[in-house]
Coordinates of C-alpha atoms and ligand atoms in Angstrom, one line a residue:
M1333 CA -19.0 -12.1 18.2
S1334 CA -21.2 -15.5 18.0
S1335 CA -20.6 -18.0 20.6
E1336 CA -19.6 -21.0 17.8
Q1337 CA -16.2 -22.6 18.5
T1338 CA -13.9 -21.5 15.8
P1339 CA -9.9 -23.3 16.1
M1340 CA -9.1 -19.7 17.6
E1341 CA -11.3 -20.0 20.6
T1342 CA -10.3 -23.6 21.5
T1343 CA -7.6 -22.4 24.4
T1344 CA -8.0 -24.6 26.7
K1345 CA -8.8 -28.1 25.2
T1346 CA -8.1 -32.0 25.1
T1347 CA -7.5 -33.8 22.2
E1348 CA -10.8 -34.5 21.7
Q1349 CA -12.1 -31.1 21.3
V1350 CA -9.5 -30.8 19.0
V1351 CA -10.6 -33.6 17.1
A1352 CA -14.0 -32.5 17.3
V1353 CA -13.1 -29.0 15.8
D1354 CA -11.4 -30.5 13.1
K1355 CA -13.8 -33.6 12.3
K1356 CA -16.6 -30.8 12.1
P1357 CA -14.4 -27.9 10.7
R1358 CA -17.0 -25.4 11.3
E1359 CA -20.5 -25.2 12.4
K1360 CA -19.7 -21.2 11.7
K1361 CA -19.9 -21.3 8.0
E1362 CA -17.5 -18.8 6.5
K1363 CA -19.1 -15.8 4.6
K1364 CA -17.6 -15.8 1.5
P1365 CA -16.9 -12.4 0.0
V1366 CA -18.4 -12.0 -3.7
E1367 CA -15.4 -11.3 -5.5
K1368 CA -16.0 -9.3 -9.1
K1369 CA -13.8 -10.6 -11.4
P1370 CA -13.6 -8.7 -14.7
V1371 CA -16.5 -9.2 -17.2
E1372 CA -15.9 -7.7 -20.5
K1373 CA -18.6 -5.2 -21.4
K1374 CA -20.7 -6.2 -24.6
G1375 CA -21.2 -3.2 -26.6
D1376 CA -18.5 -1.2 -28.3
V1377 CA -16.2 -4.0 -29.2
K1378 CA -13.3 -2.2 -30.5
A1379 CA -13.6 0.3 -27.9
N1380 CA -13.6 -2.6 -25.5
L1381 CA -10.3 -4.2 -26.6
L1382 CA -8.3 -0.9 -26.1
G1383 CA -6.7 0.3 -23.1
A1384 CA -8.7 0.1 -20.0
G1385 CA -12.2 -1.0 -22.2
C1386 CA -13.9 1.3 -19.9
K1387 CA -13.6 5.2 -18.5
K1388 CA -11.8 5.5 -15.2
E1389 CA -14.5 7.9 -14.4
E1390 CA -17.8 6.1 -15.3
D1391 CA -16.6 2.4 -13.3
F1392 CA -13.6 3.0 -11.3
S1393 CA -14.0 -0.9 -10.1
E1394 CA -14.1 -2.3 -13.6
W1395 CA -11.3 -0.2 -14.9
Y1396 CA -9.1 -1.1 -11.9
Q1397 CA -9.7 -4.2 -12.7
N1398 CA -9.3 -4.3 -16.8
V1399 CA -6.4 -2.3 -16.0
I1400 CA -4.4 -4.5 -13.7
T1401 CA -5.2 -7.6 -15.6
R1402 CA -4.7 -6.4 -18.9
S1403 CA -1.5 -4.4 -18.5
E1404 CA -0.3 -8.3 -16.9
M1405 CA 0.2 -7.0 -13.3
I1406 CA -1.9 -9.4 -11.9
D1407 CA -3.8 -12.6 -12.5
Y1408 CA -6.7 -14.2 -10.7
Y1409 CA -6.7 -17.4 -8.9
D1410 CA -9.2 -19.9 -7.8
I1411 CA -8.9 -18.8 -4.1
S1412 CA -10.7 -15.6 -3.2
G1413 CA -8.8 -12.6 -2.2
C1414 CA -5.2 -14.6 -3.4
Y1415 CA -3.8 -13.4 -6.7
I1416 CA -0.7 -13.6 -8.7
L1417 CA 1.8 -11.1 -8.5
R1418 CA 3.5 -11.3 -12.2
P1419 CA 6.8 -9.7 -13.5
W1420 CA 5.0 -6.6 -14.2
A1421 CA 3.6 -6.0 -10.9
Y1422 CA 6.8 -7.7 -9.0
S1423 CA 9.3 -5.9 -10.3
I1424 CA 7.8 -2.5 -9.2
W1425 CA 7.7 -4.3 -5.8
E1426 CA 11.5 -5.2 -6.6
Q1427 CA 12.4 -1.5 -7.0
I1428 CA 10.8 -0.4 -3.5
Q1429 CA 12.3 -3.1 -1.8
A1430 CA 15.5 -2.0 -3.3
F1431 CA 15.2 1.3 -2.1
F1432 CA 13.8 1.2 1.2
D1433 CA 16.3 -2.2 2.2
A1434 CA 19.3 0.1 1.2
E1435 CA 17.9 2.8 3.3
I1436 CA 17.3 0.8 6.5
K1437 CA 20.7 -0.5 6.5
K1438 CA 21.7 2.7 6.7
L1439 CA 20.2 2.8 9.5
D1440 CA 21.8 -0.4 10.9
V1441 CA 19.1 -2.5 10.3
Q1442 CA 19.7 -6.4 9.9
N1443 CA 17.8 -8.4 7.7
A1444 CA 16.8 -12.0 9.0
Y1445 CA 13.7 -14.5 8.6
F1446 CA 11.2 -16.2 11.4
P1447 CA 9.3 -18.7 11.1
L1448 CA 5.4 -18.5 9.0
L1449 CA 3.7 -20.5 12.0
V1450 CA 3.0 -19.3 15.5
S1451 CA 1.5 -21.3 18.1
E1452 CA -1.8 -20.7 20.0
K1453 CA 0.3 -19.8 23.2
A1454 CA 2.5 -17.3 21.3
L1455 CA 0.0 -15.9 19.1
T1456 CA -2.4 -15.0 22.3
T1457 CA 0.5 -14.2 24.6
E1458 CA -0.5 -10.3 24.1
K1459 CA -4.1 -10.2 24.4
D1460 CA -5.1 -6.5 23.5
H1461 CA -3.3 -7.1 20.4
I1462 CA -4.9 -10.1 19.5
E1463 CA -8.4 -9.4 20.8
G1464 CA -10.2 -7.7 17.7
F1465 CA -7.8 -9.3 15.1
A1466 CA -8.8 -13.3 15.8
P1467 CA -11.5 -13.6 13.4
E1468 CA -8.7 -13.1 11.0
V1469 CA -5.9 -15.5 11.7
A1470 CA -6.2 -18.5 9.5
W1471 CA -5.1 -21.7 11.1
V1472 CA -3.9 -25.1 9.9
T1473 CA -5.6 -27.9 11.6
K1474 CA -4.5 -30.8 9.8
S1475 CA -1.9 -32.7 8.3
G1476 CA -3.1 -35.2 5.7
D1477 CA -6.3 -37.0 7.3
S1478 CA -5.1 -36.6 11.1
S1479 CA -5.8 -33.8 13.4
L1480 CA -3.5 -31.6 14.7
A1481 CA -2.8 -32.1 18.4
D1482 CA -2.0 -28.2 18.3
P1483 CA -3.5 -26.3 15.7
V1484 CA -0.7 -23.2 14.5
A1485 CA -1.5 -20.4 13.0
I1486 CA 0.0 -18.6 10.0
R1487 CA 1.3 -15.2 10.3
P1488 CA -0.7 -12.5 10.0
T1489 CA 1.9 -10.3 11.5
S1490 CA 5.5 -11.1 13.6
E1491 CA 5.2 -9.8 16.7
T1492 CA 4.6 -12.4 18.9
I1493 CA 7.0 -15.0 16.4
M1494 CA 9.6 -12.5 17.0
Y1495 CA 9.5 -11.5 20.8
P1496 CA 10.0 -14.8 22.5
A1497 CA 13.4 -14.6 20.7
Y1498 CA 14.0 -11.0 21.7
A1499 CA 13.4 -12.2 25.3
N1500 CA 16.2 -14.7 25.0
W1501 CA 18.7 -12.6 22.9
I1502 CA 18.3 -9.0 24.9
R1503 CA 20.1 -9.7 28.5
S1504 CA 22.2 -6.5 28.6
H1505 CA 22.2 -2.7 27.6
R1506 CA 25.0 -4.1 25.4
D1507 CA 22.7 -5.9 23.4
L1508 CA 20.7 -3.2 22.5
P1509 CA 19.7 -1.4 20.1
L1510 CA 18.4 -4.8 18.1
K1511 CA 17.2 -4.2 15.0
L1512 CA 15.8 -6.4 12.8
N1513 CA 13.6 -6.4 9.0
Q1514 CA 12.2 -9.2 7.7
W1515 CA 10.4 -9.4 3.9
V1516 CA 7.6 -11.9 3.9
N1517 CA 3.9 -12.9 3.0
V1518 CA 1.7 -12.5 5.8
V1519 CA -2.0 -14.0 5.7
R1520 CA -4.9 -12.2 6.8
W1521 CA -8.6 -13.9 6.0
E1522 CA -10.4 -10.6 5.6
F1523 CA -14.1 -11.2 5.2
K1524 CA -14.9 -7.9 3.2
R1525 CA -14.5 -7.9 -0.4
P1526 CA -11.1 -8.2 -1.5
V1527 CA -9.1 -5.8 -4.1
P1528 CA -5.8 -6.9 -5.5
F1529 CA -3.2 -5.0 -4.2
L1530 CA -5.4 -3.1 -1.5
R1531 CA -6.9 -5.8 0.4
S1532 CA -5.9 -9.3 -0.2
R1533 CA -5.8 -12.3 2.2
E1534 CA -2.1 -13.0 1.2
F1535 CA 0.4 -9.9 0.7
L1536 CA 4.1 -9.0 0.6
W1537 CA 5.0 -6.7 3.1
Q1538 CA 8.4 -6.0 5.0
E1539 CA 8.0 -5.8 9.1
G1540 CA 10.5 -3.6 11.0
H1541 CA 10.7 -5.1 14.7
T1542 CA 13.3 -3.4 17.1
A1543 CA 14.2 -2.9 20.7
F1544 CA 15.9 0.1 22.7
A1545 CA 17.0 0.7 26.0
N1546 CA 15.3 4.1 26.0
K1547 CA 12.2 5.8 24.7
E1548 CA 13.8 8.9 22.9
E1549 CA 15.7 6.6 20.7
A1550 CA 12.5 4.6 19.7
D1551 CA 10.7 7.6 19.6
E1552 CA 13.5 9.1 16.9
E1553 CA 13.3 5.7 14.9
V1554 CA 9.6 6.0 14.6
F1555 CA 9.4 9.1 12.6
T1556 CA 12.5 8.1 10.5
I1557 CA 11.0 5.1 9.6
L1558 CA 8.0 7.1 8.9
D1559 CA 9.8 9.4 6.4
L1560 CA 11.4 6.6 4.3
Y1561 CA 7.6 5.3 3.8
R1562 CA 6.8 9.3 2.8
R1563 CA 9.8 8.8 0.4
V1564 CA 8.5 5.5 -1.1
Y1565 CA 5.4 7.2 -1.9
E1566 CA 6.0 10.5 -3.2
E1567 CA 9.8 10.0 -4.4
L1568 CA 9.6 6.3 -5.7
L1569 CA 5.7 6.3 -6.9
C1570 CA 4.6 10.0 -7.0
V1571 CA 1.8 9.6 -4.7
P1572 CA 1.7 12.3 -2.4
V1573 CA 0.8 11.4 1.3
V1574 CA 0.0 13.2 4.6
K1575 CA 2.0 11.9 7.8
G1576 CA 0.4 12.0 11.1
I1577 CA -1.0 10.1 14.2
K1578 CA -3.6 8.0 14.3
S1579 CA -6.6 8.6 16.8
E1580 CA -6.8 6.4 19.9
K1581 CA -9.4 4.5 18.1
E1582 CA -7.7 3.8 14.8
K1583 CA -4.3 3.0 16.7
F1584 CA -2.6 -0.5 16.6
A1585 CA -4.2 -1.7 20.0
G1586 CA -1.2 -3.8 21.2
G1587 CA 1.1 -0.3 21.0
L1588 CA 1.7 3.0 22.6
Y1589 CA 1.1 5.4 19.3
T1590 CA 0.5 4.7 15.9
T1591 CA 2.2 7.0 13.2
T1592 CA 0.7 6.8 9.6
I1593 CA 1.1 8.3 6.3
E1594 CA -2.3 8.7 4.7
G1595 CA -2.7 8.3 0.7
F1596 CA -5.7 9.9 -1.1
I1597 CA -7.8 8.2 -4.3
P1598 CA -9.4 10.9 -6.3
T1599 CA -11.5 9.3 -8.2
N1600 CA -13.8 7.8 -5.4
G1601 CA -12.4 10.4 -2.9
R1602 CA -11.5 8.0 -0.7
G1603 CA -8.5 8.3 2.1
I1604 CA -5.8 5.1 2.4
Q1605 CA -3.6 4.1 5.0
A1606 CA -0.1 3.2 3.0
A1607 CA 2.0 2.4 5.8
T1608 CA 2.3 2.8 9.7
S1609 CA 5.0 2.9 12.2
H1610 CA 4.4 2.3 15.7
A1611 CA 5.8 2.8 19.2
L1612 CA 5.0 -0.3 21.3
G1613 CA 6.1 1.1 24.3
Q1614 CA 6.6 -1.3 26.7
N1615 CA 3.7 -3.2 26.4
F1616 CA 5.2 -6.1 24.5
S1617 CA 8.3 -6.1 26.4
K1618 CA 6.4 -6.6 29.7
M1619 CA 4.1 -9.7 27.9
F1620 CA 7.1 -11.2 26.5
N1621 CA 9.7 -10.4 29.5
I1622 CA 12.1 -8.6 27.1
E1623 CA 13.9 -7.1 30.3
F1624 CA 17.5 -6.4 30.2
E1625 CA 20.6 -5.3 32.8
N1626 CA 20.7 -1.2 32.7
D1627 CA 23.7 0.5 32.4
K1628 CA 23.2 1.2 36.3
G1629 CA 22.9 -2.6 37.0
G1630 CA 19.3 -2.4 37.5
K1631 CA 16.1 -4.1 35.1
S1632 CA 14.8 -2.3 32.8
L1633 CA 12.1 -3.3 29.9
A1634 CA 12.7 -2.6 26.4
W1635 CA 11.2 -0.3 24.0
Q1636 CA 10.1 -1.5 21.0
N1637 CA 8.6 -0.3 17.7
S1638 CA 7.5 -1.9 14.8
W1639 CA 6.7 -0.7 11.1
G1640 CA 5.2 -2.2 8.2
L1641 CA 5.1 -1.6 4.4
T1642 CA 3.1 -3.4 1.7
T1643 CA 2.1 -4.5 -1.8
R1644 CA -0.5 -2.2 -1.4
T1645 CA 1.9 0.6 -2.5
I1646 CA 1.3 -0.6 -6.1
G1647 CA -2.4 -0.6 -5.6
V1648 CA -2.3 2.8 -4.8
M1649 CA 0.0 3.9 -7.4
V1650 CA -2.2 2.2 -10.2
M1651 CA -5.3 4.1 -9.0
V1652 CA -3.8 7.5 -8.7
H1653 CA -2.1 7.7 -12.2
G1654 CA -4.1 5.5 -14.2
D1655 CA -5.7 6.3 -17.4
D1656 CA -8.3 5.5 -19.8
K1657 CA -5.6 3.9 -22.0
G1658 CA -4.3 2.0 -18.8
L1659 CA -1.5 2.4 -16.3
V1660 CA 1.0 5.2 -16.3
L1661 CA 4.0 4.0 -14.4
P1662 CA 6.7 6.5 -12.7
P1663 CA 10.0 6.4 -14.1
R1664 CA 11.5 5.3 -10.9
I1665 CA 9.7 1.9 -10.7
S1666 CA 8.8 1.5 -14.0
P1667 CA 10.2 -2.1 -15.3
I1668 CA 10.8 -0.6 -18.6
Q1669 CA 11.3 3.0 -18.7
A1670 CA 11.5 3.7 -22.6
V1671 CA 10.7 1.8 -25.3
V1672 CA 11.9 2.0 -28.9
I1673 CA 9.6 1.1 -31.8
P1674 CA 11.1 0.8 -35.2
L1675 CA 8.5 2.1 -38.1
H1676 CA 8.6 0.2 -41.5
F1677 CA 7.6 2.1 -44.6
K1678 CA 6.7 0.6 -48.1
D1679 CA 9.9 0.6 -50.4
A1680 CA 11.9 2.2 -47.7
D1681 CA 15.1 0.8 -46.3
T1682 CA 13.9 -0.8 -43.3
S1683 CA 17.5 -2.6 -42.5
A1684 CA 18.6 1.1 -41.5
V1685 CA 16.1 2.0 -39.3
D1686 CA 16.4 -1.8 -37.3
S1687 CA 20.0 -1.0 -36.6
K1688 CA 19.6 2.5 -35.8
A1689 CA 16.8 1.8 -33.8
K1690 CA 18.9 -1.4 -31.9
E1691 CA 21.8 1.2 -31.5
I1692 CA 19.7 3.8 -29.6
A1693 CA 18.7 0.8 -26.9
D1694 CA 21.7 -0.1 -26.8
Q1695 CA 23.0 3.1 -25.7
L1696 CA 20.3 3.8 -22.9
K1697 CA 21.1 0.6 -22.0
A1698 CA 24.5 1.3 -21.5
A1699 CA 23.4 4.3 -19.7
G1700 CA 21.8 2.4 -17.2
I1701 CA 18.0 3.2 -18.7
R1702 CA 15.9 0.0 -18.3
V1703 CA 14.7 0.0 -22.2
N1704 CA 13.0 -2.3 -24.7
L1705 CA 13.2 -2.9 -28.3
D1706 CA 10.0 -3.6 -30.0
N1707 CA 11.1 -5.2 -33.0
R1708 CA 8.1 -8.1 -33.1
P1709 CA 7.7 -8.1 -36.7
N1710 CA 4.2 -9.6 -36.2
Y1711 CA 2.4 -6.5 -34.7
N1712 CA 2.0 -3.2 -36.7
P1713 CA 3.1 -0.2 -34.8
G1714 CA -0.6 0.9 -33.9
H1715 CA -0.6 -2.3 -31.9
K1716 CA 2.5 -1.9 -30.3
Y1717 CA 1.6 1.7 -29.1
N1718 CA -1.6 0.7 -27.4
H1719 CA 0.2 -2.5 -25.7
W1720 CA 3.3 -0.2 -24.0
E1721 CA 0.4 2.9 -23.3
L1722 CA -1.7 0.0 -21.6
K1723 CA 1.2 -1.2 -19.8
G1724 CA 2.4 2.4 -18.6
V1725 CA 5.7 3.1 -20.0
P1726 CA 7.0 6.3 -19.4
I1727 CA 9.1 7.0 -23.0
R1728 CA 7.8 5.5 -26.3
I1729 CA 10.9 6.4 -29.5
E1730 CA 9.5 6.0 -32.7
I1731 CA 12.4 5.9 -35.2
G1732 CA 11.4 6.0 -39.3
P1733 CA 13.0 6.0 -42.2
K1734 CA 12.7 9.8 -42.5
D1735 CA 13.9 10.0 -38.8
V1736 CA 17.3 8.0 -39.7
A1737 CA 17.8 10.6 -42.4
S1738 CA 17.6 13.7 -39.9
G1739 CA 19.6 12.2 -37.2
T1740 CA 16.4 12.3 -34.7
V1741 CA 13.8 10.4 -32.8
I1742 CA 10.2 11.1 -32.0
C1743 CA 9.9 10.6 -27.9
C1744 CA 5.9 10.1 -27.0
R1745 CA 5.8 11.0 -23.1
R1746 CA 3.0 8.6 -21.3
D1747 CA 1.8 10.9 -18.4
T1748 CA 0.8 13.9 -21.1
A1749 CA 1.0 12.5 -24.8
E1750 CA 3.3 14.8 -25.7
K1751 CA 5.8 14.6 -28.4
S1752 CA 9.1 15.9 -28.9
K1753 CA 12.1 15.6 -31.3
V1754 CA 15.4 14.4 -29.6
E1755 CA 18.8 14.4 -31.5
I1756 CA 19.8 10.9 -31.9
S1757 CA 23.2 12.0 -30.8
N1758 CA 21.8 13.2 -27.7
I1759 CA 19.7 10.3 -27.0
V1760 CA 20.8 9.6 -23.4
T1761 CA 20.9 12.8 -22.4
G1762 CA 17.4 13.6 -23.7
V1763 CA 15.7 10.4 -22.3
K1764 CA 16.9 11.0 -18.7
E1765 CA 16.0 14.5 -18.9
L1766 CA 12.5 13.6 -19.5
L1767 CA 12.2 10.7 -17.3
D1768 CA 12.9 13.3 -14.5
N1769 CA 10.4 15.4 -16.0
I1770 CA 7.8 13.0 -16.1
Q1771 CA 8.7 12.1 -12.9
S1772 CA 8.0 15.5 -11.4
N1773 CA 5.3 16.2 -13.4
L1774 CA 3.3 13.0 -12.0
F1775 CA 4.1 13.9 -8.6
S1776 CA 3.0 17.3 -8.7
R1777 CA -0.4 16.5 -10.8
A1778 CA -1.1 14.2 -8.0
V1779 CA 0.1 16.8 -4.9
K1780 CA -2.5 19.5 -6.9
E1781 CA -5.1 16.9 -7.1
R1782 CA -5.4 15.3 -3.7
N1783 CA -5.0 19.5 -2.2
D1784 CA -7.9 20.5 -4.2
H1785 CA -9.7 17.4 -2.6
I1786 CA -8.8 18.8 0.9
V1787 CA -11.5 20.8 2.3
N1788 CA -11.2 22.4 5.6
I1789 CA -14.5 22.6 7.6
N1790 CA -15.8 24.2 10.8
E1791 CA -19.4 22.6 11.4
W1792 CA -20.7 19.2 11.0
S1793 CA -23.4 20.5 8.6
E1794 CA -20.5 20.8 6.3
F1795 CA -18.9 17.3 6.8
V1796 CA -21.0 14.7 4.9
P1797 CA -22.0 17.3 2.2
A1798 CA -17.8 17.6 1.9
L1799 CA -17.5 13.8 1.8
D1800 CA -20.0 13.2 -0.8
K1801 CA -18.1 15.6 -3.5
K1802 CA -15.1 12.9 -3.1
N1803 CA -13.0 15.1 -0.8
V1804 CA -11.1 14.3 2.7
V1805 CA -11.9 16.8 5.3
L1806 CA -9.5 18.4 7.8
A1807 CA -11.6 19.6 10.7
P1808 CA -10.8 20.8 14.4
W1809 CA -11.6 17.8 16.7
C1810 CA -11.8 16.8 20.0
E1811 CA -9.8 13.6 20.1
K1812 CA -12.0 11.9 21.7
V1813 CA -12.7 8.4 21.6
S1814 CA -16.8 8.4 22.0
C1815 CA -16.9 11.8 19.3
E1816 CA -15.3 9.6 16.8
D1817 CA -17.5 6.6 17.3
S1818 CA -20.8 9.5 16.5
I1819 CA -18.8 10.7 13.5
K1820 CA -18.9 7.3 12.5
K1821 CA -22.6 6.2 13.0
K1822 CA -23.9 9.9 12.1
S1823 CA -21.5 9.9 8.7
S1824 CA -23.0 6.8 8.1
E1825 CA -26.5 7.3 8.3
E1826 CA -26.3 10.8 6.8
S1827 CA -24.3 9.3 3.7
K1828 CA -26.2 10.3 0.5
N1829 CA -23.7 8.1 -1.8
K1830 CA -25.5 4.9 -1.5
A1831 CA -25.0 4.2 -5.2
E1832 CA -21.4 3.9 -5.1
E1833 CA -21.9 1.4 -1.8
E1834 CA -24.1 -0.8 -3.6
K1835 CA -21.6 -1.6 -6.8
G1836 CA -19.5 -2.9 -4.0
F1837 CA -16.5 -1.2 -4.5
C1838 CA -16.6 1.1 -1.8
L1839 CA -17.0 -0.2 1.5
T1840 CA -19.3 1.9 3.6
G1841 CA -20.7 5.8 3.8
A1842 CA -18.9 5.8 7.2
A1843 CA -16.2 7.9 8.1
K1844 CA -13.4 7.8 10.3
S1845 CA -10.2 9.5 11.2
L1846 CA -7.6 9.2 8.9
C1847 CA -4.8 11.0 11.0
I1848 CA -3.7 13.8 13.3
P1849 CA -1.5 15.5 10.8
L1850 CA 1.9 16.2 11.7
Q1851 CA 3.2 20.3 11.8
N1852 CA 5.2 21.9 8.8
Q1853 CA 4.9 19.1 6.2
E1854 CA 5.7 20.1 2.7
H1855 CA 2.5 20.0 1.0
V1856 CA -0.1 19.8 3.5
K1857 CA -1.3 23.2 4.6
L1858 CA -2.5 23.0 8.5
P1859 CA -4.9 25.7 10.0
E1860 CA -4.4 26.8 13.5
I1861 CA -5.9 25.8 16.5
K1862 CA -7.4 28.3 18.9
E1863 CA -8.0 28.9 22.0
D1864 CA -11.5 28.9 21.6
T1865 CA -11.8 26.8 18.6
K1866 CA -14.5 24.0 18.6
C1867 CA -15.0 20.5 17.8
F1868 CA -16.8 20.3 14.6
C1869 CA -18.7 17.7 15.8
C1870 CA -19.4 17.9 19.5
Q1871 CA -18.9 21.3 20.5
E1872 CA -16.1 20.6 22.8
K1873 CA -12.8 22.3 23.1
A1874 CA -10.9 21.1 20.0
T1875 CA -7.4 20.3 20.5
K1876 CA -6.0 19.5 16.8
Y1877 CA -6.7 19.7 13.2
T1878 CA -7.5 16.0 12.1
L1879 CA -8.1 14.7 8.2
F1880 CA -11.2 13.0 7.8
G1881 CA -12.7 10.9 5.3
R1882 CA -14.2 7.8 4.1
S1883 CA -11.7 5.3 3.4
Y1884 CA -10.3 1.7 2.2
Ligands
87F2278 C1 -4.5 -9.5 11.7 C2 -4.8 -10.7 12.8 C3 -3.7 -11.0 14.0 C4 -3.0 -6.3 12.0 C5 -4.0 -8.6 12.0 O1 1.5 -2.7 11.3 C6 -3.1 -9.7 13.9 C7 -3.0 -8.5 13.2 O2 -1.6 -7.4 14.8 C8 -2.4 -7.5 14.1 N1 -3.8 -7.4 11.6 N2 -2.3 -6.3 13.2 C9 -1.5 -5.0 13.4 C10 -0.2 -5.2 12.9 C11 0.8 -4.4 13.3 C12 2.7 -3.9 12.9 N3 2.8 -5.4 12.9 C13 4.2 -4.8 12.3 C14 2.2 -3.6 11.8 C15 3.1 -3.4 11.1 C16 4.5 -4.2 10.9

């Protein structure tokens, strides 16, 4: 860190110091991340206008940006790292919210809202927690032309905003457990290249903050929430994740231990942290004085947890399932699950087709299926096919004069492009079955692809070559921080993947531990550590098989 003063470092300031900071806002110039906005490539104009405009395997970065903008999920904004979430993306977030919100309410978690702004005093109460994060905190230093005597920070997370109130509210063991959640935005002034959904400067999340009378109850909740996060990814988004514990180096510094679910992006072989659930222990309750009278009449500190899931979910889902035609959306979260397209032919009875198409759409809608009747007269069917494929709609229902006559329609599924004939009299059941089938096919396809890219190794010499083949790696490890430091350093030096790195979409060739996987997970096979198993890196005694990889 440089010695230049940032608002964060003006801890003991007089008014003049604040003015000085504000008048000369920063001697330290902000290093701007270069954001790559979509540039339409010249060349085959027709091919570029269709679908993603380039191949996912050939230029993943461009593919991703094209897909999320052309499908109308995202639009760019004039502040780097901030994006507009358009209805097509936001409604997916609403589906995730609806599922998770209902599940945490079953656990007696209540929703609340705490302020956006945090005083410097509160923010810095717990030093360990804020230490590494300080450069990312955004500050409000002025109102109009005048400097604020006490600049305030915009929440990057709300531990320090909520816990002073918890200290007031929790007096007796009868006040516990306290379980609150909020659905809000947060701001973290990232300096790495922003990637919509995956790394943006403002994002949406839920943050749960709970307090318990004892460690056992707190521990149980950490894992219950982790499993709900797994279900969001696997059951809603069809994205397989590995549940595990973060290493000492990678855990949330303010807490006791961090549990995580880790996703995998097959196209570049990167791991991605998908959500975290932290056991905070009594560290924050000590600092914020969250003390209560226990059932024996003595004083105890509360055991706390915090857990968060963000709009990163959407980006991971896009990257895992999308193809050269665009998005591929899992039926459970797709804003539209089936689109009905009437086909008009010369000299045929268009009104019979139109009215049958409407009848089908109405029936599906009445059955609770999210359906759209695309009867726009100014577009031809081919255009409509491309449009809805780009947007990832799971089923396209085509109906023409012959179909009306035979009492059938053609259903085309987005995941495999397979077409099938469905009786109109059976349309609701037929479409429901197809949606379920697409949902489970997307998941099993992604599990297979992910598992094909988890490689077991035992020796350092196998490590970087495996990463270079776009794999993540399961290796016996000693769990030492110093060993993880050297894994990072050595893998970066040996990295052959400089080309990918230079494109800017991939951050670094260095690998780190993603998680120490939990035992007995469906879809994840773990080798067994033996008495004499050695660490793949330092040759000391190995304690756990650990998942390593390059990551976001
Ligand atoms: C950035 C700036 C300041 C992450 C930060 O994971 C503080 C932080 O505390 C910070 N970035 N974190 C860790 C967040 C921990 C925790 N908070 C509640 C979560 C889930 C939800």
